[in-house]
Each structure stands twice: as structure tokens, then as C-alpha cells.
Amino acid sequence: MKDTTTSFQPSPARPAPTRQVAAISWLRSNLFGSWFDTIVTLFITALLLSFVPNLIQWLFLSATYAGDDEVCRQNGGACWPFIVEKFQVLMIGVYPQDLSWRPGLAGLALLVLAGLTYTDRIRGVTLIAAWAILPIFALMMIGGAFGMQEVDQSVWGGLMLSIMLALVGVIVSIPLGILLALGRHYGSPAIKVLCVTFIELLRGVPLITILFMASVMMPLFLPPELVINNLLRIQIGMILFSSAYMAEVVRGGLQAIPKGQSEASLSLGVSSLYTVTFVIVPQALRHVLPPLIGRCIALFKDTSLVIIVGLLDFLGMIKGAALDTDWLGFQAEAYVFAAFVYWLICYSLSLYGRQLEQRGPNAHT
Amino acid sequence: MTPKLESSIAEGETIIEMQDVNKWYGDFHVLKDIDLTVAKGERIVICGPSGSGKSTLIRCINHLEEHQDGKITVNGTLLDKNMKNITSIRREVGMVFQQFNLFPHMTILDNLCFAPVWARNMPRAEAEETAIRYLTRVGIAEQKDKYPGQLSGGQQQRVAIARSLCMNPSIMLFDEPTSALDPEMIKEVLDVMIELAETGMTMLCVTHEMSFARSVADRVIFMDEGEIVEENAPAAFFDNPKVDRTQKFLSQILPH
Ligand SMILES: Nc1ncnc2c1ncn2[C@@H]1O[C@H](COP(=O)(O)OP(=O)(O)O)[C@@H](O)[C@H]1O
Ligand SMILES: [Mg+2]
């Protein structure tokens, strides 16, 4: 049979733009778009060239990866065996070595839960419950419970202590901050004054002052039978400080909720308590997730201040390691490592915040 | 035009009674000596110029606004400062808002189950069953797993009506339910309201949909400056208004 229709013949596709052309046009539009851009680009390039090669040389190329301090001194670059040698003390301080599996297990639990949270495997009530239980589990593992050998808090230290302080601080100060914000936003005049006074008092004082007061002054005023250990006092100080900031963040979220939301819930006969719990607070928190994560990052960095009141947190251990007479002269490595660890943790938090930001509105509108 | 609905007023049974109700916002006298008796099954349309106190009036009935003077009795319960009374009245009185006010962080199904579960202690499975029944009735059961932001205005308002009905109320208040809607969506919401009226629900509607008022209402109330100026059966009200202010208002809103 004869084909009567002329079939459609597509003309050959144009060649894809080559990568080279794309790269050049990208450079042109982004880095050399105007004479001002060009100057900035050249200036920054010169600046980078002035130290980045040396930095890489020191960090990696002439660095020592195995050996002792003698080898390090000969090579002249960064001395990574020093960090390896000190790794345990940086992580858990002078915690008994034979029991180090306990904080290790707690750390593993933290990593697993963080992974589950980041990949959105657990949500809602389960998520909140898991994060509420985690610090209790960690405290029991580190301190000793269920007939495990007790480890006194005076030997808790290192990164373990920093994370513990930040984790407990965040997990307790967020609900506390929510309560303060609710009190300030919805409370009776008396409650309002109370909340505002607390928030403004704590926000008006530097954290160091609060830590000093918690560590030095609180024992002077507390009755002797109410003696609580230094670590707990400092933790309480951090929680109170952080909750004041959390409260202000949450209040911003509360203000963004239209009045119609609570009216709709109340008009259905739902109590004010349930209205606040299930209608107002979840929406308010969703609005302020990015600044809330920001406060968590800030609190984690602030834990490094506890060195001033005699706790040997991660930075304290770094400082101690840098003063070790066997490894004199390798301070820089210690601080580079410290900066890297702080950055890694804070950046992960910030990545999670960004992911939440993208997830939130898309999933619900 | 839709044919006039049969009136379903049960003889003599009063469900809402407002006596000499007064309310002020600061110095501003927003409700002046309001007297209103609503019989069970009665359908009332309230109209009047913007700012005349229509919303305030119906919001006093479920105590979203507090009146300062006078007596309001709903379903035999006196509305006072007693929170228990207020809550029990709110469970009996559904309200539909101009802005829908669905909970944006909950799915449609969760929006509907929320109040039965947390205000009536209904088991979740039973609440879902009720929810699906009402969603089917307003014609959007297939959207139950979506979030409010994914629905059109008309659909959202129908969900809002279904959400109120899930509490099995004996009175429904509507505050300009179609004013925030695009014109093509007004009818789908009015149809749901008409169907609701057919079931004998007591309804108070603040609305300027005059065709709805004519076909559904047993009584039309005209408010101005915080007062009930005129009330009458719809036919008499529209065709033969007695008061000047009503005539003027009607001439502004009715097509000529
Ligand atoms: N919370 C409030 N505070 C002060 N004035 C208000 C408040 N709510 C409403 N009003 C005033 O009360 C009057 C009546 O309002 P409303 O009942 O909403 O009128 P309508 O619904 O008839 O348009 C308006 O003049 C409005 O400005
Ligand atoms: Mg109004």
C-alpha cells in the first residue's frame, strides 16, 4: 500500500552549547559583568592567592599524618598525629577510659536520631518524644544508672560536655521559651509583667555574667541543704538565658497567627488550652523555625564560655592539649581542629534549618 | 429563583433569646438595646451597612465577643462569665467565617476531626467516619488528605461548613460566608447553605445575597448603627420596606 501522507521529518537538532562556551559566559556575567565586578573579582583573587596556597601547603602537603612530635617538627607542616593522640581527651575529657563506651553509645544514639530527623523519617509526636528522651538516656549512660558504675560529674568534659550542655539547654529552653512567649502574648497583666521582666532581665545581661552568678553566687544564697553541683547550676543558667531568647523568637511567630485561627477553634467548643497547643503553637513554631535553629547554633557556640567557670568543655580540652609539654608548639593544629568541629556541627544544624524552610511551606500550602 | 423553602419553625420553641443587649468598644456603642428571639429551626438573614454591628451581634451569641449589658440565653443556657456555660454553648453553635479560618497546618480530614476529638472526646475512628460523611455531603470527600491551601476558596468554605457540622450543632452562625469568594464560587457555597436550611437547622446568616435571603429566610433583619432598625418576612422586607434607612440601603445593594 502506498503511503499517502508525508511523514514529519524533524530537522536535526542544534548542537548543545558546549561547556566551554557556557563556562565563559557564566564567568562573564557573574564575575566580569561590569568594571566594578571586574575590580572586585581581581582583588579577591589576589587576596586568595596571597594565603590559600600557603594554607594548603601547611594543612595538607607538608603535614605529618603519622609519627611523633619529632617527625612533625622536621616536616614543618601541620601535625595531625597530635590530634589523633589527643582525640579521646578532646571528646570525653578525663572520663574513665574503660567506660568510654558509655558516652560513645550516647553519641551514637544522637547521631542516629539526628540522621532520622534530617531524613524526615520520624515526625510529629514521635520526633518530639525521641528528642526529649535522648538527653535523659545520655545522662544515664554518662552518669551511670541501672547499677552501672557511677561517674562523677567533675570528670565530665570535652566535646561530650559541650554537646550535653547545648542539647539539654536547647531541649529545655524551647518549651520554656514557648511558655514565656505565651505568657507575654496571652497572659493576664500580672503574668505579662512577670514574663516581660524575666525576658528583658536575662536578655540584658551577658551570658558570662549569668554563668558567674550560677557558679559563684548561687551557692552563697541557696540554703545549704539545697546544694546542687556546679555543672547543674551552670546548665540552669544557660537554660534560663537561652529561654529568654527563644521566647522572643516564638513571640514573633505568635504575632503572625491571624486572630481567626483561635476564633475558629474556640467557636468549635475547643478549650483555650487545646487551641493554643494544637492550633496556635504549631503554626507559630513553623513560622520561626529558621531563627529558632539560629538560636540553637548560637547556644552551642556559647557553651564554649563555660571554660571561664572552670568546666573543661571541648575548647577547654583543646586549650589543655595545646599546653601539653610533650607536644609543645602545636597549638595551631588544636585550634584549627576546634574550629573545624564547631563549624561542622553548626553547619549541619544550619543545613537542617534550610531543609526545614524548604519543606515547611511546600508541604502545607 | 429558587422556590421558597418551607418554614421549619417548631411552634413556640425558643432557641436564642437576646434581651436588651448592649455592647461598647471603649466609648463606641456598637450594640444598642438588641432584642432578638429566634425560634428553633428559624432561618434569619441579617443585613445592613458595613460597621453596623452585624458581626458583633452574632459573635456575642457564641461569646467570641463579650456583651456588657443585657441577657443572652442560648439553648436554655444563660451566657455569662462561666467558662463551662460558654464552652457548652460553643459546642452547640457552629460558626462560619468570611475568611474560612481553616487550620492551614492540618489536612482537611484533621481539620474536621480536631474538635470532635478534643472537645467531645470522640474516638478518632468515629470522628473520621463523621468527617467523611459531612465531606461527602458538601461534595469534597476526595480532597480529604489535602491541605486547605491546596483548595479553592469555595471548597475551603464548604470544608469550613462541614467542620462546624461535625460538632453536630443545633445552631449555625454565618458571618458573610460568601464575601471573600470569587463570584463563580458563591453558588456552590450557597447551595450547601440551602441544603442545610432544608434539614431544619436554625441559621443566622449575615449576608448580602438577597436571592438567598428571599428563598431561604423566615425573617430578614436590617441593622444600622448598632440597632435593629427593621425586621420582617423577606417578601415584605424587600418589596415594602417601612423605614427610610432600609429603603436607602436596599436601593444601594439591589440591582435595578
Ligand atoms: N475589636 C474592636 N475594637 C474596636 N472597635 C471595633 C472592634 N471590632 C469592631 N469594631 C467596630 O465596631 C463596629 C461594628 O463592627 P462589626 O460588627 O464588625 O460590623 P459589621 O459586621 O456590621 O460590618 C465597627 O464600626 C467596627 O469598627
Ligand atoms: Mg462584619
XYZ file of C-alpha atoms and ligand atoms in Angstrom:
649
model
C 0.000 0.000 0.000
C 1.236 3.393 -0.890
C 1.879 5.803 1.854
C -0.123 8.885 1.016
C 0.859 11.015 3.934
C 4.229 12.646 4.015
C 5.677 11.798 7.361
C 7.013 14.584 9.546
C 10.765 14.881 9.290
C 12.311 16.739 12.199
C 15.256 18.847 11.265
C 18.459 17.817 13.028
C 18.770 19.223 16.497
C 21.111 22.108 17.031
C 24.270 21.112 18.860
C 24.098 21.586 22.602
C 26.003 24.629 23.804
C 29.465 23.445 24.656
C 30.544 23.505 28.260
C 33.337 25.852 27.392
C 31.024 28.474 25.975
C 28.736 28.070 28.971
C 31.635 28.484 31.384
C 32.912 31.579 29.656
C 29.520 33.216 29.538
C 28.965 32.314 33.184
C 32.282 33.947 34.073
C 31.434 36.983 32.030
C 28.019 37.535 33.511
C 28.857 36.678 37.088
C 32.421 37.797 37.695
C 33.211 40.336 34.983
C 29.787 41.847 34.400
C 30.910 45.431 34.880
C 34.185 47.216 35.537
C 33.305 47.247 39.233
C 32.692 43.492 39.271
C 35.976 43.026 37.483
C 37.904 45.005 40.083
C 36.250 43.108 42.929
C 36.962 39.785 41.252
C 40.622 40.637 40.658
C 41.036 41.951 44.196
C 39.531 38.846 45.785
C 41.568 36.574 43.556
C 44.752 38.347 44.612
C 43.743 38.105 48.236
C 43.046 34.377 47.977
C 46.296 33.775 46.104
C 48.209 35.501 48.887
C 47.370 32.913 51.543
C 45.426 29.930 50.237
C 48.420 28.150 48.689
C 50.393 28.518 51.932
C 47.418 27.299 53.916
C 47.028 24.225 51.756
C 50.763 23.625 51.975
C 50.599 23.718 55.764
C 47.321 21.853 56.203
C 47.934 19.010 53.790
C 51.051 18.980 51.614
C 53.803 19.269 54.187
C 51.650 17.981 57.021
C 52.520 14.923 59.075
C 49.929 12.184 59.218
C 51.813 9.573 61.230
C 54.716 9.688 63.621
C 55.621 11.530 66.770
C 56.429 15.132 67.608
C 59.990 14.761 66.258
C 58.754 13.850 62.801
C 56.281 16.722 62.975
C 58.945 19.251 63.783
C 61.101 18.030 60.894
C 58.261 18.222 58.363
C 57.255 21.694 59.444
C 53.610 21.381 58.348
C 50.544 20.614 60.439
C 50.949 17.822 62.954
C 47.864 15.606 62.749
C 49.227 12.761 64.926
C 48.911 15.266 67.751
C 45.147 15.455 67.228
C 44.934 11.671 66.917
C 46.859 11.258 70.163
C 44.613 13.732 71.950
C 41.393 12.638 70.287
C 39.916 10.780 73.224
C 40.636 13.542 75.706
C 39.124 16.117 73.346
C 35.974 14.039 73.001
C 35.312 12.942 76.581
C 37.878 14.730 78.756
C 39.230 12.742 81.693
C 36.216 10.426 81.729
C 37.367 6.904 82.748
C 38.800 5.240 79.651
C 37.426 1.790 80.368
C 33.907 3.270 80.486
C 34.279 5.358 77.359
C 31.835 3.089 75.506
C 29.019 4.672 77.502
C 29.359 8.220 76.166
C 30.168 6.557 72.845
C 26.803 4.831 72.857
C 25.047 8.082 73.786
C 26.863 9.825 70.924
C 25.785 7.073 68.554
C 22.174 7.480 69.677
C 22.471 11.201 68.999
C 23.861 10.591 65.507
C 21.162 8.051 64.655
C 18.377 10.335 65.867
C 19.907 13.291 64.029
C 20.022 11.177 60.871
C 16.414 10.084 61.247
C 15.352 13.670 61.841
C 17.316 15.053 58.941
C 15.940 12.496 56.502
C 12.403 13.147 57.774
C 11.864 9.510 58.823
C 10.207 10.442 62.098
C 7.755 13.264 62.617
C 5.349 14.899 65.000
C 4.896 13.445 68.440
C 7.445 10.653 67.887
C 10.047 13.208 66.893
C 9.444 15.374 69.940
C 9.355 12.380 72.300
C 12.581 10.958 70.864
C 14.426 14.239 71.338
C 13.052 14.596 74.859
C 14.205 11.101 75.791
C 17.646 11.379 74.196
C 19.257 13.674 76.811
C 17.818 11.543 79.627
C 19.317 8.456 78.019
C 22.627 10.261 77.510
C 22.712 11.469 81.119
C 22.024 7.953 82.372
C 24.737 6.480 80.173
C 27.319 9.101 81.070
C 26.491 9.440 84.763
C 25.596 5.822 85.372
C 22.186 4.342 86.097
C 20.624 0.885 86.495
C 23.520 -0.276 88.674
C 26.155 0.922 86.217
C 29.238 2.362 87.828
C 28.640 5.990 88.770
C 30.881 8.595 87.165
C 31.121 11.878 88.997
C 30.238 14.995 87.064
C 33.574 16.582 87.905
C 35.230 14.348 85.294
C 32.726 15.027 82.514
C 34.419 17.048 79.839
C 35.400 17.518 76.231
C 33.059 17.659 73.275
C 30.716 15.363 75.173
C 30.186 18.064 77.782
C 29.710 20.817 75.184
C 27.075 18.812 73.330
C 25.393 17.784 76.573
C 25.131 21.411 77.721
C 23.807 22.578 74.362
C 21.395 19.672 73.896
C 19.835 19.899 77.339
C 19.895 23.680 77.028
C 18.002 23.673 73.742
C 15.562 20.929 74.625
C 14.550 22.523 77.921
C 14.714 26.152 76.845
C 12.427 25.773 73.807
C 9.359 24.664 75.818
C 10.258 27.195 78.489
C 10.573 29.887 75.833
C 7.188 28.892 74.382
C 5.588 29.230 77.820
C 7.228 32.620 78.352
C 6.105 33.810 74.933
C 2.546 32.611 75.552
C 2.559 34.348 78.919
C 3.773 37.543 77.339
C 1.309 37.341 74.451
C -1.859 35.998 76.056
C -1.299 36.223 79.808
C -3.137 38.334 82.340
C -1.442 41.680 83.084
C 0.361 40.223 86.116
C 1.708 37.260 84.155
C 2.643 39.563 81.304
C 4.719 41.773 83.596
C 6.388 38.718 85.080
C 7.324 37.294 81.687
C 8.498 40.595 80.266
C 10.646 41.260 83.348
C 12.242 37.835 83.161
C 12.879 38.047 79.421
C 14.278 41.561 79.447
C 16.389 40.919 82.542
C 18.068 37.883 81.025
C 18.495 39.439 77.607
C 20.086 42.481 79.185
C 22.900 40.525 80.810
C 25.814 38.822 79.027
C 25.880 35.041 79.331
C 29.233 35.199 81.133
C 27.654 37.163 83.943
C 24.901 34.609 84.276
C 27.419 31.775 84.309
C 29.424 33.534 87.052
C 26.310 34.096 89.083
C 25.266 30.474 88.667
C 28.689 29.189 89.573
C 29.844 31.581 92.291
C 26.901 33.491 93.682
C 24.086 30.949 93.683
C 25.731 28.738 96.365
C 26.005 31.763 98.643
C 22.279 32.386 98.585
C 20.862 28.886 98.376
C 20.201 27.122 101.683
C 22.919 24.531 102.403
C 20.539 21.576 102.110
C 19.820 22.674 98.538
C 23.386 22.202 97.385
C 23.404 21.369 93.702
C 26.553 20.715 91.815
C 28.371 23.271 89.747
C 27.543 21.669 86.399
C 23.810 21.637 87.080
C 23.879 25.270 88.221
C 25.647 26.289 85.051
C 23.225 24.247 82.983
C 20.313 26.005 84.660
C 21.934 29.365 83.971
C 22.284 28.501 80.290
C 18.704 27.265 80.092
C 17.314 30.455 81.610
C 19.466 32.616 79.359
C 18.500 30.691 76.247
C 14.800 30.547 77.119
C 14.600 34.343 77.163
C 15.852 34.458 73.571
C 13.695 31.526 72.494
C 10.699 33.345 73.981
C 11.299 36.389 71.813
C 11.675 34.244 68.702
C 8.464 32.340 69.440
C 6.601 35.560 70.203
C 7.344 36.727 66.687
C 5.637 33.573 65.444
C 2.629 34.079 67.695
C 2.144 37.572 66.328
C 1.999 36.196 62.805
C -1.023 33.961 63.524
C -4.290 35.632 62.470
C -6.905 36.027 65.172
C -9.339 33.977 63.106
C -7.368 30.828 63.881
C -8.068 30.878 67.600
C -11.609 32.137 66.977
C -12.346 29.203 64.700
C -11.038 26.742 67.245
C -12.796 28.355 70.212
C -16.063 28.651 68.303
C -15.951 24.870 67.822
C -16.003 24.493 71.595
C -12.328 23.529 71.886
C -10.760 24.713 75.152
C -8.206 27.531 75.188
C -5.509 25.083 76.291
C -6.047 22.750 73.333
C -6.463 25.705 70.985
C -3.077 27.065 71.983
C -1.445 23.627 71.968
C -2.726 22.314 68.657
C -3.678 25.364 66.613
C -1.534 28.308 67.690
C 1.830 26.940 68.811
C 2.452 24.515 65.919
C 1.798 27.284 63.400
C 3.865 29.809 65.329
C 6.830 27.427 65.517
C 6.598 26.713 61.796
C 6.868 30.427 61.126
C 10.010 30.837 63.216
C 11.936 27.637 62.513
C 14.879 29.398 60.828
C 15.552 31.842 63.697
C 14.886 29.056 66.195
C 17.608 26.934 64.597
C 19.779 30.045 64.652
C 19.329 30.259 68.417
C 20.310 26.594 68.759
C 23.513 27.255 66.846
C 24.218 30.299 68.997
C 23.667 28.321 72.187
C 26.019 25.579 71.043
C 28.745 28.118 70.374
C 28.017 29.843 73.688
C 28.756 26.645 75.612
C 32.432 27.403 74.985
C 32.114 30.147 77.610
C 31.818 27.625 80.454
C 35.610 27.370 80.429
C 35.527 30.596 82.412
C 33.723 28.991 85.335
C 36.014 26.020 85.474
C 34.295 23.420 83.305
C 36.558 21.661 80.831
C 34.396 21.536 77.741
C 35.691 20.893 74.236
C 37.506 24.205 73.987
C 38.879 23.728 77.500
C 40.341 20.382 76.486
C 41.777 21.929 73.324
C 43.495 24.508 75.451
C 44.803 21.824 77.793
C 46.094 19.757 74.899
C 47.892 22.749 73.439
C 49.807 23.134 76.701
C 50.997 19.518 76.844
C 54.773 19.686 77.246
C 55.288 16.572 75.079
C 53.640 18.308 72.173
C 54.666 21.907 72.663
C 54.279 24.169 69.692
C 51.248 22.535 68.093
C 48.618 24.955 69.332
C 47.580 25.949 65.843
C 46.557 22.382 64.974
C 44.453 22.185 68.120
C 42.567 25.383 67.343
C 42.151 24.545 63.664
C 40.629 21.251 64.745
C 38.381 23.025 67.259
C 37.184 25.475 64.628
C 36.542 22.613 62.218
C 34.439 20.665 64.741
C 32.394 23.716 65.743
C 31.873 24.586 62.105
C 30.863 21.044 61.191
C 28.193 20.880 63.900
C 26.842 24.379 63.337
C 26.802 23.959 59.586
C 24.857 20.686 59.873
C 22.313 22.467 62.026
C 22.074 25.275 59.544
C 21.646 22.805 56.666
C 18.827 21.182 58.597
C 17.253 24.591 59.118
C 17.419 25.318 55.423
C 15.885 21.959 54.611
C 13.031 22.635 57.043
C 12.473 26.013 55.466
C 12.003 24.403 52.074
C 9.925 21.572 53.416
C 7.564 23.621 55.614
C 5.616 25.801 53.209
C 5.697 23.378 50.292
C 4.159 20.595 52.279
C 1.328 22.656 53.620
C 0.152 25.129 51.052
C -35.012 31.924 41.531
C -35.080 29.055 43.964
C -38.572 28.346 45.223
C -39.239 29.436 48.755
C -38.369 26.810 51.340
C -40.997 25.509 53.683
C -40.565 27.110 57.051
C -39.460 24.580 59.644
C -40.057 26.592 62.768
C -41.156 24.374 65.605
C -44.044 26.182 67.167
C -43.121 28.232 70.225
C -39.725 26.700 70.951
C -37.210 29.491 71.529
C -33.547 28.622 70.976
C -31.841 32.024 71.202
C -33.036 34.902 73.255
C -31.306 38.287 73.440
C -32.790 40.815 75.823
C -31.655 44.436 75.969
C -28.155 43.522 74.904
C -25.676 46.403 74.860
C -22.031 46.408 73.979
C -19.353 49.074 73.844
C -15.852 49.116 72.383
C -14.406 51.715 74.736
C -16.691 54.711 74.184
C -18.115 53.338 70.983
C -21.624 51.962 71.469
C -21.634 49.105 68.997
C -24.819 47.245 70.019
C -27.784 49.225 71.281
C -30.648 47.560 73.169
C -30.755 44.487 70.977
C -33.869 42.354 71.454
C -33.970 39.241 69.359
C -35.785 35.966 69.788
C -35.008 33.087 67.482
C -37.243 30.046 67.306
C -35.885 26.557 66.794
C -35.473 25.891 63.086
C -35.813 29.537 62.171
C -33.647 30.964 59.405
C -32.687 34.561 59.820
C -30.768 36.786 57.473
C -29.097 39.855 58.931
C -28.114 42.674 56.629
C -27.071 46.266 56.969
C -24.269 48.637 56.062
C -20.666 47.856 56.914
C -19.816 48.689 60.507
C -23.420 48.466 61.694
C -22.602 45.725 64.218
C -23.824 42.611 62.384
C -20.692 40.596 63.076
C -20.570 41.794 66.654
C -24.167 40.730 67.171
C -23.713 37.143 66.036
C -20.298 36.868 67.690
C -21.944 37.693 71.011
C -24.079 34.574 70.647
C -21.049 32.262 70.957
C -19.165 34.693 73.148
C -16.365 35.479 70.734
C -17.333 38.979 71.833
C -18.498 39.755 75.332
C -21.638 41.856 75.840
C -21.613 44.221 78.777
C -25.288 44.603 79.435
C -28.425 42.522 78.923
C -29.161 38.804 78.804
C -28.354 36.211 76.164
C -29.779 32.717 76.508
C -28.806 30.013 74.045
C -30.454 26.604 74.104
C -31.657 27.260 77.623
C -28.198 28.156 78.914
C -27.586 31.680 80.164
C -24.421 33.149 78.658
C -22.374 34.619 81.488
C -18.734 34.628 82.517
C -18.923 30.969 83.486
C -16.453 29.247 81.159
C -18.325 25.953 81.398
C -21.501 27.560 80.062
C -19.586 29.310 77.316
C -17.919 26.105 76.191
C -21.139 24.114 76.228
C -22.849 26.824 74.168
C -19.964 26.909 71.690
C -20.284 23.168 71.143
C -23.940 23.699 70.253
C -23.316 26.694 67.994
C -21.326 26.368 64.788
C -19.778 29.401 63.139
C -18.630 30.012 59.581
C -16.344 32.951 58.940
C -15.781 35.213 55.982
C -12.120 34.173 55.829
C -12.848 30.414 56.254
C -10.254 30.167 59.062
C -9.343 26.569 58.325
C -6.248 25.353 60.157
C -3.562 25.544 57.455
C -1.196 23.076 59.131
C -3.768 20.276 59.251
C -5.185 18.196 56.434
C -8.854 18.632 55.580
C -9.652 15.445 57.476
C -7.685 16.620 60.528
C -9.462 19.976 60.376
C -12.769 18.149 60.668
C -11.715 15.638 63.321
C -9.982 18.175 65.554
C -12.963 19.496 67.514
C -14.888 16.211 67.907
C -11.737 14.550 69.250
C -10.517 17.330 71.551
C -13.795 18.948 72.583
C -16.099 15.926 72.613
C -13.589 13.140 73.368
C -14.852 11.261 70.356
C -12.697 8.275 69.337
C -10.625 9.126 66.276
C -12.186 6.413 64.099
C -15.679 7.639 64.830
C -14.637 11.250 64.221
C -13.206 10.278 60.833
C -16.387 8.496 59.912
C -18.440 11.586 60.776
C -15.974 13.792 58.932
C -16.173 11.751 55.745
C -19.961 11.789 55.932
C -20.057 15.596 56.064
C -17.320 15.989 53.467
C -19.372 13.831 51.160
C -22.406 15.955 51.882
C -20.593 19.163 50.876
C -19.116 17.319 47.909
C -15.360 17.268 48.616
C -14.675 13.896 50.221
C -11.965 13.160 47.679
C -9.921 16.137 48.910
C -9.698 14.905 52.486
C -5.930 14.408 52.528
C -5.075 17.770 51.044
C -4.164 20.886 52.983
C -6.508 23.904 52.988
C -4.050 25.958 50.921
C -4.454 23.491 48.073
C -8.207 24.093 47.745
C -10.143 26.895 46.069
C -11.955 29.458 48.186
C -15.334 27.853 47.576
C -14.012 24.444 48.529
C -12.396 25.852 51.653
C -15.640 27.460 52.735
C -17.516 24.211 52.189
C -14.901 22.436 54.317
C -15.397 25.104 56.985
C -19.144 24.425 56.986
C -18.532 20.685 57.211
C -16.079 21.272 60.052
C -18.766 23.061 62.064
C -21.339 20.385 61.286
C -19.031 17.683 62.646
C -19.777 19.003 66.133
C -23.442 18.313 65.430
C -24.566 21.848 66.352
C -28.176 22.905 66.753
C -27.480 26.475 65.595
C -25.282 27.724 62.765
C -23.958 31.283 62.522
C -22.654 32.573 59.201
C -20.665 35.798 59.012
C -20.637 36.895 55.368
C -19.662 33.390 54.191
C -19.513 34.348 50.515
C -17.969 37.821 50.708
C -14.390 36.641 50.279
C -15.215 34.368 47.338
C -14.779 34.857 43.632
C -18.223 35.241 42.022
C -18.138 31.835 40.322
C -17.718 30.107 43.698
C -20.544 31.815 45.547
C -23.206 29.460 44.277
C -21.513 26.252 45.446
C -21.390 27.638 48.993
C -24.957 28.976 48.908
C -26.155 25.593 47.653
C -24.617 23.924 50.697
C -26.302 26.503 52.932
C -29.663 25.994 51.253
C -29.348 22.255 51.681
C -28.535 22.828 55.332
C -31.605 25.016 55.700
C -33.715 22.197 54.283
C -32.640 19.938 57.142
C -34.301 22.296 59.620
C -31.114 23.786 61.073
C -31.506 27.050 62.992
C -29.457 29.548 60.998
C -28.387 33.152 61.473
C -26.695 34.464 58.350
C -25.066 37.807 57.913
C -25.135 38.099 54.146
C -25.980 40.432 51.304
C -27.008 37.606 48.987
C -30.564 38.803 48.573
C -31.700 35.877 46.481
C -30.616 33.594 49.295
C -32.495 35.759 51.779
C -35.665 35.690 49.674
C -35.702 31.961 49.136
C -34.417 30.696 52.468
C -35.039 33.208 55.241
C -38.039 33.170 57.509
C -37.136 36.645 58.661
C -34.793 39.388 57.486
C -33.261 41.770 59.990
C -31.858 45.138 58.987
C -29.228 46.667 61.265
C -27.810 50.165 61.237
C -25.541 51.887 63.748
C -25.868 49.100 66.283
C -29.651 48.932 66.244
C -32.148 46.537 64.764
C -33.980 49.010 62.555
C -36.474 46.750 60.854
C -37.374 43.092 60.704
C -39.882 41.351 58.533
C -40.603 38.346 56.370
C -38.388 38.527 53.271
C -41.130 39.323 50.759
C -42.469 42.201 52.813
C -38.988 43.329 53.724
C -37.744 43.635 50.153
C -40.908 44.734 48.404
C -42.266 47.009 51.038
C -39.640 48.338 53.464
C -41.169 50.564 56.101
C -38.177 52.538 57.289
C -36.290 55.107 55.225
C -32.884 53.742 56.153
C -33.884 50.294 54.931
C -35.167 51.683 51.659
C -31.961 53.601 51.140
C -29.831 50.550 51.944
C -31.852 48.285 49.662
C -31.690 50.749 46.813
C -27.896 50.681 47.142
C -27.437 46.919 47.103
C -30.257 45.653 44.908
C -29.816 45.602 41.144
C -32.235 47.939 39.453
N -12.232 44.937 68.478
C -12.798 46.126 68.164
N -12.407 47.257 68.773
C -12.976 48.443 68.475
N -13.951 48.614 67.574
C -14.392 47.535 66.916
C -13.840 46.230 67.165
N -14.468 45.344 66.372
C -15.357 46.057 65.648
N -15.324 47.350 65.975
C -16.187 48.412 65.431
O -17.500 48.061 65.714
C -18.328 48.395 64.623
C -19.140 47.213 64.231
O -18.308 46.213 63.720
P -18.880 44.908 63.029
O -19.774 44.228 63.980
O -17.714 44.128 62.535
O -19.716 45.495 61.825
P -20.303 44.767 60.548
O -20.042 43.299 60.698
O -21.725 45.121 60.541
O -19.589 45.339 59.374
C -17.429 48.903 63.512
O -17.526 50.290 63.480
C -16.060 48.487 63.940
O -15.128 49.451 63.552
Mg -18.783 42.009 59.570
